[in-house]
XYZ file of C-alpha atoms in Angstrom:
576
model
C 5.267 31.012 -32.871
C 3.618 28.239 -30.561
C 0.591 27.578 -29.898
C -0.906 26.985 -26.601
C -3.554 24.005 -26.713
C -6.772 25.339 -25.770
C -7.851 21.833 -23.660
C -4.426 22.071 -21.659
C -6.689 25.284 -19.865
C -9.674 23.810 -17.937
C -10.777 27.202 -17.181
C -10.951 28.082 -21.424
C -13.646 25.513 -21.528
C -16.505 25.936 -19.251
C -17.880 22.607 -19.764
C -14.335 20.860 -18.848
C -14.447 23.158 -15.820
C -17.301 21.768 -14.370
C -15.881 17.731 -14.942
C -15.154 16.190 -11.634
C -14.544 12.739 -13.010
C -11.768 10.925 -14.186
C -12.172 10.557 -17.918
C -10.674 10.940 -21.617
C -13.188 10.963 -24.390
C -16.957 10.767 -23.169
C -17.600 8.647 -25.563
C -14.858 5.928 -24.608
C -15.852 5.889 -20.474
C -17.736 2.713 -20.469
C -15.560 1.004 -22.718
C -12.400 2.187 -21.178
C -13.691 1.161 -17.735
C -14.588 -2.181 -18.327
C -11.825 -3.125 -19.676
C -10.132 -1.703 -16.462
C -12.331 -3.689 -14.247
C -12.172 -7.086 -16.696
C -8.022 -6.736 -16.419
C -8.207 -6.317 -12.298
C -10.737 -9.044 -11.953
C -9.314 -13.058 -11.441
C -11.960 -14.615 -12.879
C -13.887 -12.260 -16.039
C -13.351 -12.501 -19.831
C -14.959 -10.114 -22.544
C -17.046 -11.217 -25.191
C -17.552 -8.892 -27.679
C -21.489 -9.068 -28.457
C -21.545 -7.738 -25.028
C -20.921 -9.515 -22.175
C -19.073 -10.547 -19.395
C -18.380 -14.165 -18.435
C -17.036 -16.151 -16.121
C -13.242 -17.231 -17.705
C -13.809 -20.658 -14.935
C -15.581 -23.297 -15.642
C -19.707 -23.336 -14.739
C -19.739 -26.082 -12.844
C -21.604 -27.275 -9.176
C -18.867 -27.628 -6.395
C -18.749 -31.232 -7.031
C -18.544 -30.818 -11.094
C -21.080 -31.075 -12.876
C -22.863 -28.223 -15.234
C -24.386 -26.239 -12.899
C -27.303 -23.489 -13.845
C -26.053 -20.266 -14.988
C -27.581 -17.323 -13.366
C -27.347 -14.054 -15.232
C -27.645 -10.510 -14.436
C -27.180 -6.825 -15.575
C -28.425 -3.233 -15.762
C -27.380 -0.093 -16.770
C -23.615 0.629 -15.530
C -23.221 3.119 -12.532
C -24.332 0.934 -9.908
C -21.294 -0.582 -9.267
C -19.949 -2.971 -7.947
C -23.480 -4.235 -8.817
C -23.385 -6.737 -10.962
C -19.987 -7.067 -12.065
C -18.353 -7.337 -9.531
C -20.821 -10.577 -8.080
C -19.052 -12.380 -11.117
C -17.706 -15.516 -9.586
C -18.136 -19.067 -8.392
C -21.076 -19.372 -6.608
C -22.743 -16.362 -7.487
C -23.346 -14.852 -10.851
C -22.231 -16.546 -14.320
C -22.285 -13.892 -16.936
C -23.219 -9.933 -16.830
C -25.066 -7.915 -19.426
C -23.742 -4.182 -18.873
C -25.526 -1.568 -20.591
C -24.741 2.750 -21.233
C -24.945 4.387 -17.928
C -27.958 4.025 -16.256
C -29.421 2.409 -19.040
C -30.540 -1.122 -19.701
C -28.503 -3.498 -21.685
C -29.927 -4.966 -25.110
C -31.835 -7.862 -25.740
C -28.985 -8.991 -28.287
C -26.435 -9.300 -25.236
C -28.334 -10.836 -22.929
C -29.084 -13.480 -25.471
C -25.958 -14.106 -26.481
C -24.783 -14.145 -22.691
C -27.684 -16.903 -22.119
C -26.537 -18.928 -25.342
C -23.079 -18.733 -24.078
C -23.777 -19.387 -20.577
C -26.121 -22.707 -20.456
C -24.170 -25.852 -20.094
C -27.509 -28.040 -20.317
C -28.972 -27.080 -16.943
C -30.312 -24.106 -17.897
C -30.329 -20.261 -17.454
C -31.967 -17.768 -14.603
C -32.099 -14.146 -15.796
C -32.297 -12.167 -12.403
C -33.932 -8.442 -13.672
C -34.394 -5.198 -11.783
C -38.331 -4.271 -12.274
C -36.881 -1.476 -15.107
C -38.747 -1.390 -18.275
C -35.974 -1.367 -20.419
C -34.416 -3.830 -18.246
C -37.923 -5.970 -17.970
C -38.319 -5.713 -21.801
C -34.670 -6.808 -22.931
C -34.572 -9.676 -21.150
C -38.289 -10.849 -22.083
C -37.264 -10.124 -26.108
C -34.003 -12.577 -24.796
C -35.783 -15.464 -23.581
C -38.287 -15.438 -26.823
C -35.044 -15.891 -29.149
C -34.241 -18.888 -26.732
C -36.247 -21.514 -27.566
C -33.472 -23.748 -27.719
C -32.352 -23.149 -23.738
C -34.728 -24.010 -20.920
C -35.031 -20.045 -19.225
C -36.841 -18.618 -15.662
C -36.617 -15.205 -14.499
C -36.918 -13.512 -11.095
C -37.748 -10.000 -10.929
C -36.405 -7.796 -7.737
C -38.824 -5.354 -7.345
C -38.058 -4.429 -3.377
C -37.861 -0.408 -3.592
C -40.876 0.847 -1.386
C -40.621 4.494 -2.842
C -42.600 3.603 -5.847
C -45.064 1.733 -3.839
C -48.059 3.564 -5.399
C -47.012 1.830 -8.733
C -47.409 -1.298 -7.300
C -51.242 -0.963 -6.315
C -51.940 0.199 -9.974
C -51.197 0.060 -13.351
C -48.206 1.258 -13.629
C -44.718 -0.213 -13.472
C -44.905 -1.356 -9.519
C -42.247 -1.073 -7.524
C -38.663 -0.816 -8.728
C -35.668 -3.160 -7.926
C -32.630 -2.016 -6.107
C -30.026 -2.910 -3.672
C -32.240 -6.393 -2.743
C -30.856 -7.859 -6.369
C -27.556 -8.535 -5.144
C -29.376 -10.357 -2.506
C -31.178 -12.566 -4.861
C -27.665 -13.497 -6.837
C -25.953 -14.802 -4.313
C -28.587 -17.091 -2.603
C -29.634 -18.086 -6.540
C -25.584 -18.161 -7.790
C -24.954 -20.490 -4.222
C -28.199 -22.901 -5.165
C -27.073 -23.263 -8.714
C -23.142 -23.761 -7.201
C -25.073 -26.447 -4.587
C -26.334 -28.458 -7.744
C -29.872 -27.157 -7.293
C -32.192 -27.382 -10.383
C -33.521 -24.338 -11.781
C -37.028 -24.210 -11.086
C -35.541 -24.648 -7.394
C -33.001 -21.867 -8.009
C -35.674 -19.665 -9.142
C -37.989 -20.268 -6.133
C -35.588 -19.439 -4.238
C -34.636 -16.797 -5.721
C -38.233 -14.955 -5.923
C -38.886 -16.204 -1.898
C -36.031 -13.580 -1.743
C -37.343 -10.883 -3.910
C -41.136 -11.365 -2.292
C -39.734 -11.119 1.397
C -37.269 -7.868 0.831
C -37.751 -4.231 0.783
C -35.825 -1.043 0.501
C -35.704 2.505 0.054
C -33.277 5.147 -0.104
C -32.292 8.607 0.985
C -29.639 11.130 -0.369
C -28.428 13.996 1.178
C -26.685 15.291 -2.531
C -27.211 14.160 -6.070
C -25.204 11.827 -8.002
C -22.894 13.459 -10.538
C -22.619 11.760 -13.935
C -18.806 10.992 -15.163
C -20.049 11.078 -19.133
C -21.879 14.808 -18.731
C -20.333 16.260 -15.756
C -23.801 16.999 -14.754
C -25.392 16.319 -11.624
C -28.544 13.831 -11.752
C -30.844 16.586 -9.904
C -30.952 19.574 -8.128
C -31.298 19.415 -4.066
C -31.020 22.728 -2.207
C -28.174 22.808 0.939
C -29.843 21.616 4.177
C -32.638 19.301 2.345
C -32.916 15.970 1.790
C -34.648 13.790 -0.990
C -36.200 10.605 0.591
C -36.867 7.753 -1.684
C -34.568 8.541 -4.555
C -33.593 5.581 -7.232
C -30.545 4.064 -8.070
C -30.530 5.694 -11.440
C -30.028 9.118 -10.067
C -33.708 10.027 -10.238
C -34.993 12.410 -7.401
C -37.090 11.017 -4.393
C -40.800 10.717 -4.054
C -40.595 13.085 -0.773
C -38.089 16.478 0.091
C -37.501 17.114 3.634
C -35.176 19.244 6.049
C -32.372 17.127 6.186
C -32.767 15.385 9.978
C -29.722 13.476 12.245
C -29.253 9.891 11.392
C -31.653 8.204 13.699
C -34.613 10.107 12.572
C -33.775 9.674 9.207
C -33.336 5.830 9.835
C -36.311 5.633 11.968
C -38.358 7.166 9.053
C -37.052 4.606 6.823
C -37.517 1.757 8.677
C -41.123 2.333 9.729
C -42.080 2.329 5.965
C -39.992 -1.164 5.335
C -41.243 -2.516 8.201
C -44.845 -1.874 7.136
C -44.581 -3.225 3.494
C -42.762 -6.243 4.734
C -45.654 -7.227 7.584
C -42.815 -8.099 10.216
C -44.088 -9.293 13.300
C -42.193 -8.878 16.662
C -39.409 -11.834 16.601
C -38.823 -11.710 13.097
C -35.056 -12.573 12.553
C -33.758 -10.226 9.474
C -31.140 -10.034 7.424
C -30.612 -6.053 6.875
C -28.261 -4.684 4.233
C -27.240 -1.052 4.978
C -25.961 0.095 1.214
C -24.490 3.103 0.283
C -25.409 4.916 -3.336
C -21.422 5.606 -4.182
C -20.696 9.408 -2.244
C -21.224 8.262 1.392
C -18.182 6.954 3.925
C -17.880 3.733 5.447
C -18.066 5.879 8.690
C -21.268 7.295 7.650
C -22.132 4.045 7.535
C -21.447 1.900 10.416
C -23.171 5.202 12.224
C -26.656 4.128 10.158
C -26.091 0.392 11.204
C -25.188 1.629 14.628
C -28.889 3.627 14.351
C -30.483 0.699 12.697
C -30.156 -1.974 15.190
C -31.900 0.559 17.820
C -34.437 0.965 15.891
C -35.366 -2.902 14.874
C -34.661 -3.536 18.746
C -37.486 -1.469 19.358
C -39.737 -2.914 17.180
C -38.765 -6.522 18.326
C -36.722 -7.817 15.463
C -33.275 -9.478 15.269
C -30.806 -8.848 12.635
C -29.726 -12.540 11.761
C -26.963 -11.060 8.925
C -25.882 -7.762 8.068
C -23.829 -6.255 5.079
C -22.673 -2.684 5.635
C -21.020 -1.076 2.894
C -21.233 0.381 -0.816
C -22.742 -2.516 -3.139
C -25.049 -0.641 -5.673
C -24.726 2.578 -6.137
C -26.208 5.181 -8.152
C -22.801 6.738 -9.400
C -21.767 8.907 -6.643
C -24.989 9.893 -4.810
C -24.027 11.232 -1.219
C -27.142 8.698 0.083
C -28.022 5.312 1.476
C -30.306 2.580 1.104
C -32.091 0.392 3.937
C -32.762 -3.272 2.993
C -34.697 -5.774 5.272
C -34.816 -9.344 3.933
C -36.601 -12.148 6.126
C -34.882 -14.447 6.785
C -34.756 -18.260 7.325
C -31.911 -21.005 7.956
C -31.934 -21.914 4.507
C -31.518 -18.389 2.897
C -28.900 -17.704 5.845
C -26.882 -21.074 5.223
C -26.722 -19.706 1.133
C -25.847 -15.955 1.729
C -23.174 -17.671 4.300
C -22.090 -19.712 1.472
C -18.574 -19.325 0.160
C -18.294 -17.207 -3.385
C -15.302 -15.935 -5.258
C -16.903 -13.273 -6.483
C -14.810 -10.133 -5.704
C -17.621 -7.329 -4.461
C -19.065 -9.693 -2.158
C -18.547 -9.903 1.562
C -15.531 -12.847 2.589
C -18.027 -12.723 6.457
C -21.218 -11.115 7.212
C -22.405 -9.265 10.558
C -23.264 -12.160 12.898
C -26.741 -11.843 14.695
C -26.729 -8.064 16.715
C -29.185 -6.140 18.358
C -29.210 -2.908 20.218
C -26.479 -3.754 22.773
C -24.048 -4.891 19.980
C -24.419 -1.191 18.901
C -23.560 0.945 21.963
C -21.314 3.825 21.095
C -17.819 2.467 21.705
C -16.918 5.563 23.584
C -12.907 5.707 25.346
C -13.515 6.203 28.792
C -10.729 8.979 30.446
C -9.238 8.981 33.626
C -8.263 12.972 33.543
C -10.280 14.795 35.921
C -9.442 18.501 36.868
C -8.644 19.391 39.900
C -11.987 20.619 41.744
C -10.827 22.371 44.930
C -8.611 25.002 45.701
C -8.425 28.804 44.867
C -9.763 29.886 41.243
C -6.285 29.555 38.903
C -7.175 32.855 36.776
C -4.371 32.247 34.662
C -5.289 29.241 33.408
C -8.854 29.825 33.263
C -8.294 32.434 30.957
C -6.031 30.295 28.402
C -9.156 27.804 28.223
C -11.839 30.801 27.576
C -9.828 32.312 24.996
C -9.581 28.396 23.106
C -13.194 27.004 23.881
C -14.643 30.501 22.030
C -12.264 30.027 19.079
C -12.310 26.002 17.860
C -14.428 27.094 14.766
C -12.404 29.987 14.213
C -8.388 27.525 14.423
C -10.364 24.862 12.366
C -11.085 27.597 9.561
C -7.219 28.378 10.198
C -5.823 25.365 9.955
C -7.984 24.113 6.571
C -6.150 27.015 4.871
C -2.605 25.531 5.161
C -3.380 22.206 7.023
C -5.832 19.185 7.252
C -8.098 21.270 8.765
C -8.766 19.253 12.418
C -6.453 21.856 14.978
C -9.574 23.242 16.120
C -11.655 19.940 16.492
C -8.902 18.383 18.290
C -8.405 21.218 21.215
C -12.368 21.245 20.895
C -12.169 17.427 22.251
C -9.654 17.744 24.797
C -10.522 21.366 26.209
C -14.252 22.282 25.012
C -16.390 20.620 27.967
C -13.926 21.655 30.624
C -16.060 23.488 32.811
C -15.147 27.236 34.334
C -13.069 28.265 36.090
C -10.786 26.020 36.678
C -9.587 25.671 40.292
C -5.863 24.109 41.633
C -2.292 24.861 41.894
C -0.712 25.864 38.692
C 1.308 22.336 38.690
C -2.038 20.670 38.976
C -3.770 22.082 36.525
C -1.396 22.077 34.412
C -0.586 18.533 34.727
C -4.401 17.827 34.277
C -4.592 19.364 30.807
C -1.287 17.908 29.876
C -3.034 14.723 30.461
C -6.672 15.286 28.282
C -4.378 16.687 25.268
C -2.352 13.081 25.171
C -5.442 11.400 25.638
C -8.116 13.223 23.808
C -6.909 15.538 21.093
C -4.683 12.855 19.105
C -2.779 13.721 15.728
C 0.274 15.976 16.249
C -1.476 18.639 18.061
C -2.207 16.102 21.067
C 1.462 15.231 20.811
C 2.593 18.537 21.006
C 0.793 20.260 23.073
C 0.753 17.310 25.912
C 4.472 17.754 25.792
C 4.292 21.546 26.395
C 1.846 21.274 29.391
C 3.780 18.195 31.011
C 6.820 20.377 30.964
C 5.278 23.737 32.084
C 3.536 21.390 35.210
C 6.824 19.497 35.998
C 8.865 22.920 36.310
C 5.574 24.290 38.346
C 5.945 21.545 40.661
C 9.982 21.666 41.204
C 9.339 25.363 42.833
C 7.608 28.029 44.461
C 8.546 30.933 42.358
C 5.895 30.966 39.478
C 8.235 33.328 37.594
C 10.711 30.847 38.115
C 8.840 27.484 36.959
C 7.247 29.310 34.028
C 10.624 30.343 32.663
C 12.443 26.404 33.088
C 9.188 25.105 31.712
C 8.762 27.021 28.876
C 12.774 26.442 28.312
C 12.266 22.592 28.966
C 9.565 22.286 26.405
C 10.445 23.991 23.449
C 13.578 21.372 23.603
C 11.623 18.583 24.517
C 8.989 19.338 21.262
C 12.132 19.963 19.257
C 13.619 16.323 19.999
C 9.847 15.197 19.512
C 9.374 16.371 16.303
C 12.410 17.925 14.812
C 10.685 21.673 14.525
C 13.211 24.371 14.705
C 12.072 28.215 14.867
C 11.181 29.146 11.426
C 10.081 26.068 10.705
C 6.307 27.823 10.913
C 5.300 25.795 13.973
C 4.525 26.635 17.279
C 7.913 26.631 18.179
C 8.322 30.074 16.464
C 6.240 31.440 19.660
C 7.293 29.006 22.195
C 10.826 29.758 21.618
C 10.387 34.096 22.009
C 7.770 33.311 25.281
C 11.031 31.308 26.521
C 13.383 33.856 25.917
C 11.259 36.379 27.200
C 10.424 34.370 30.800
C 13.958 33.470 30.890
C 15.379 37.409 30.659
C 12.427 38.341 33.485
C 13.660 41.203 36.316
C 10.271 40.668 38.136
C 8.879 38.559 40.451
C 5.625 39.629 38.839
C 3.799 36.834 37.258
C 0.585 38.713 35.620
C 3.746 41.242 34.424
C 6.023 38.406 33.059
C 2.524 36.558 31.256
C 2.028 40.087 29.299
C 5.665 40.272 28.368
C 5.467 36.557 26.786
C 2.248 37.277 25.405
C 3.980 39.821 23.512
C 6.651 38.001 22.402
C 4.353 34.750 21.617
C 2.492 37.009 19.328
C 4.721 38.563 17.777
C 6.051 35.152 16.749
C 3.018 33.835 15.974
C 2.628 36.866 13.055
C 5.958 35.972 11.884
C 4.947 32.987 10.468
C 2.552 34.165 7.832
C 5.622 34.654 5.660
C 7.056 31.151 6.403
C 7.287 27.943 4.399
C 6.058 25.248 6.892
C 8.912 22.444 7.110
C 7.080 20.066 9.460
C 4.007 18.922 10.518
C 0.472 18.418 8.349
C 1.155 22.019 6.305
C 4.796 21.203 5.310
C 2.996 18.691 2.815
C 1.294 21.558 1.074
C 4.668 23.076 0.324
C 4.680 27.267 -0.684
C 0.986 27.264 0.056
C 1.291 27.220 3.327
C 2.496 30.645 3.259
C -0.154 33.847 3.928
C -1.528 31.809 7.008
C -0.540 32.371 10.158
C 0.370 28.912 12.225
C -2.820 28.322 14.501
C -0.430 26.468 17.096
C 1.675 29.737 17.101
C -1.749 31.313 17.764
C -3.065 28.769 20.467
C 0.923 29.443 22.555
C 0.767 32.962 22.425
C -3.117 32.678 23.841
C -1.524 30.657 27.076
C -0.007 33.565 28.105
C -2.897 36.317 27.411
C -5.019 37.942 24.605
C -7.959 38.314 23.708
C -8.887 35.029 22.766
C -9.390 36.718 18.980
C -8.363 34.915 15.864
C -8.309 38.876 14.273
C -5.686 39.873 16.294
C -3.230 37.438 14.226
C -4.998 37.471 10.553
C -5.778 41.111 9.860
């Protein structure tokens, strides 16, 4: 008899069910990811007492030994520090265990390895393990002239700086510090010059951090803390640890504004301070996310009378996958400008920063649309009702949609249809040419496609005559072929079409001249059509990806046609 494997089962291990990481053996992550990363980067080699070194020669850029700057930390911040190994910025990385320092033996043998006679900068995050393995180094180094700069920029553990504890820690500002020291020592600087600079860095930058959900750790499959839905933990640390301060969670300007005021005030800028201002994100936040903060930022420093000189925007040192951000203001000067500018071929670092912006640079790039609505004329009652029955349902077609879809039908008639204000006045051609117009223009995807198509026929057929009955019956028959040619759909395809095509046939077999009479008959028939495609296997559009499991949910586009013809406007009358 065979036996099933036990591990092939997520659910018969209830540790493995709670994994969302890509891993094999716990115990064989780090390993098995740096030699990942050391394969897809141009210019790294392994060394087996623990390092990672430049495979390119350590030379200035006109070739001569150079000074080796160093760096490293506990892994899970990447692309910090790794992936700053290059020309021009760092020389050799110490990586320890996740979040966890590396040990005083690889950093030494890193430094041994790495001095060509110029000497060696160690650039440390204020961590005591961190602080404490690279001290240990440089006391088994007699033989190779040493400095250190220590990034201690996080704000959040300010208090620890006024006493006797640890002071303040060092986060995103590091990578900071390694390019402007790796482009000194690439420059042919000397190292007690490197290291000035270096620490003018460090001294003049500040941070601090806010998440909106923990990090979750790859090795354990647990998260780093616990944060309730709807709160937020301000001032959290790049090793997953939980924030000094846990608020409501706010919109992004307030959130910003709140971070900014406390940088601003350890920092001591003065009004016309130029800035360089690195907008990081901790590993679980989206490049949209953050151009919106940068967006928020450069309101906020306009306000306060300060320039951004340079800006980086995007995920340099994270904390795993924390769903968070970090704010880091740097002065800055033409010098440390002309070195962050410098060229590096260091992989995680930016080929161009952000120019100089301010506020204006930052106005929401918004499209302007030419698609009024008619605003004279008698109320159209018809079409008033279609857009009543869709602006109280958006949530309700979104919810829809994310079943068998991608989850955006909703949002998308939401941003063509929501603001249109009530009742809607105009011929039906009008109108109906005017909505044709905002679904094109403002719902996008396939829907906008679609749906723009269906309107532009029903308006052209509108226009062509005076019998309602009569333009409602070619336009529905003119669309449903037009969409076909469009897309390809076919009735049973579990689209739209499979109402579009029975409202069509129901117009087109009309014996009335009654309009609110022929609307209830292709109401019927819409939804009728709609309900038949619960049972279907979409064949086009977003849910024909997804295969069998789009069937159980009723097409929301079916839903939306039947609604232009009557209803209740109630999601209910389709799903129950």
């Amino acid at each position: 008899m065979a036996h099933s494997d036990p591990h092939s089962d997520p659910h018969s291990d209830p540790h493995r069910s709670s994994i969302r990481s890509f891993r094999n053996n716990p115990a064989d992550f780090l390993a098995e990811s740096l030699g990942g990363f050391i394969a897809s980067h141009p210019d790294a080699q392994w060394h087996d007492s623990g390092f990672i070194g430049r495979a390119s020669e350590l030379s200035t850029d006109s070739g001569i030994p150079a000074v080796a700057v160093i760096s490293g930390g506990g892994t899970g911040h990447e692309p910090m520090h790794a992936g700053f190994l290059g020309a021009g910025m760092l020389a050799a990385v110490c990586p320890g265990l996740l979040f966890t320092s590396p040990n005083a033996v690889q950093i030494t043998e890193a430094t041994r390895w790495a001095d060509r006679g110029a000497g060696v900068l160690h650039v440390v995050k204020n961590y005591t393990g961190d602080v404490m393995n690279f001290q240990v180094a440089r006391q088994a180094l007699d033989e190779v002239d040493t400095r250190v700069v220590l990034v201690d920029d996080d704000i959040a553990t300010q208090d620890f700086a006024d006493s006797d504890g640890p002071g303040r820690r060092g986060t995103a500002a590091t990578i900071l510090v390694e390019k402007v020291t790796g482009a000194a020592a690439h420059r042919g600087y000397n190292l007690s010059r490197v290291a000035e600079l270096g620490q003018w860095v460090a001294d003049n930058s500040r941070s601090m951090s806010v998440a909106l959900a923990p990090g979750h750790l790859p090795t354990s499959g647990r998260d780093t803390f616990d944060l309730p839905v709807g709160k937020m933990e301000l001032g959290v640390g790049i090793h997953g640890e939980r924030g000094v301060e846990r608020l409501n969670v706010e919109e992004a300007d307030s959130i910003v504004a709140r971070l900014l005021e406390r940088i601003d005030a350890a920092l001591g800028l003065d009004e016309g301070d130029e800035v360089v201002c690195l907008v990081n994100g901790l590993g679980g936040t989206t490049e949209l996310e953050l151009h919106l903060i940068y967006g928020s930022v450069l309101r906020v420093l306009a306000g306060r009378g300060l320039r951004v000189r340079r800006a980086m925007v995007g995920t340099y040192v994270t904390a795993v996958n924390m769903a968070g951000v970090s704010l880091t203001l740097t002065r800055a000067t033409d010098e440390i400008v002309e070195l962050l500018d410098a060229p590096t071929t260091a992989p995680a670092w930016p080929r161009v920063l952000g120019g100089p912006a301010d506020a204006a640079a930052a106005t929401p790039a918004r499209i302007f649309h030419h698609d009024d609505l008619p605003d004279s004329g008698e109320e159209n009652v018809w079409l008033t009702g279609f857009i009543a029955r869709v602006q109280g349902s958006t949530d309700d077609l979104t919810e829809l949609d994310r079943l068998a879809g991608d989850g955006d039908f909703g949002q998308n008639m939401d941003a063509a249809l929501g603001e249109i204000d009530l009742p809607l006045r105009g011929t039906d051609a009008d109108v109906l040419q005017a909505l044709s117009l905002r679904l094109f223009t403002r719902a996008g995807g396939t829907s906008g496609a679609v749906l723009g198509t269906l309107f532009r026929e029903l308006g052209t057929a509108m226009r062509a005559t005076d019998d309602r009955v009569a333009g409602l019956a070619a336009g529905l028959d003119s669309a449903h072929r037009a969409i076909t040619e469009l897309g390809g759909a076919k009735q049973g395809d579990n689209t739209l079409i499979d109402a579009l095509i029975p409202a069509a046939q129901a117009a087109a077999a009309a014996t009335t001249k009654d309009f609110s009479g022929v609307l209830a008959d292709c109401y019927t028939a819409a939804a009728e059509g709609a309900a038949t495609t619960r049972e279907m296997i979409a064949r086009k559009g977003r849910a024909s990806y997804l295969g069998a499991a789009s069937r159980g949910v009723v097409d929301p586009g079916a839903i939306l046609v039947a609604w232009i013809f009557g209803g209740r406007g109630d999601i209910s009358d389709f799903t129950d």
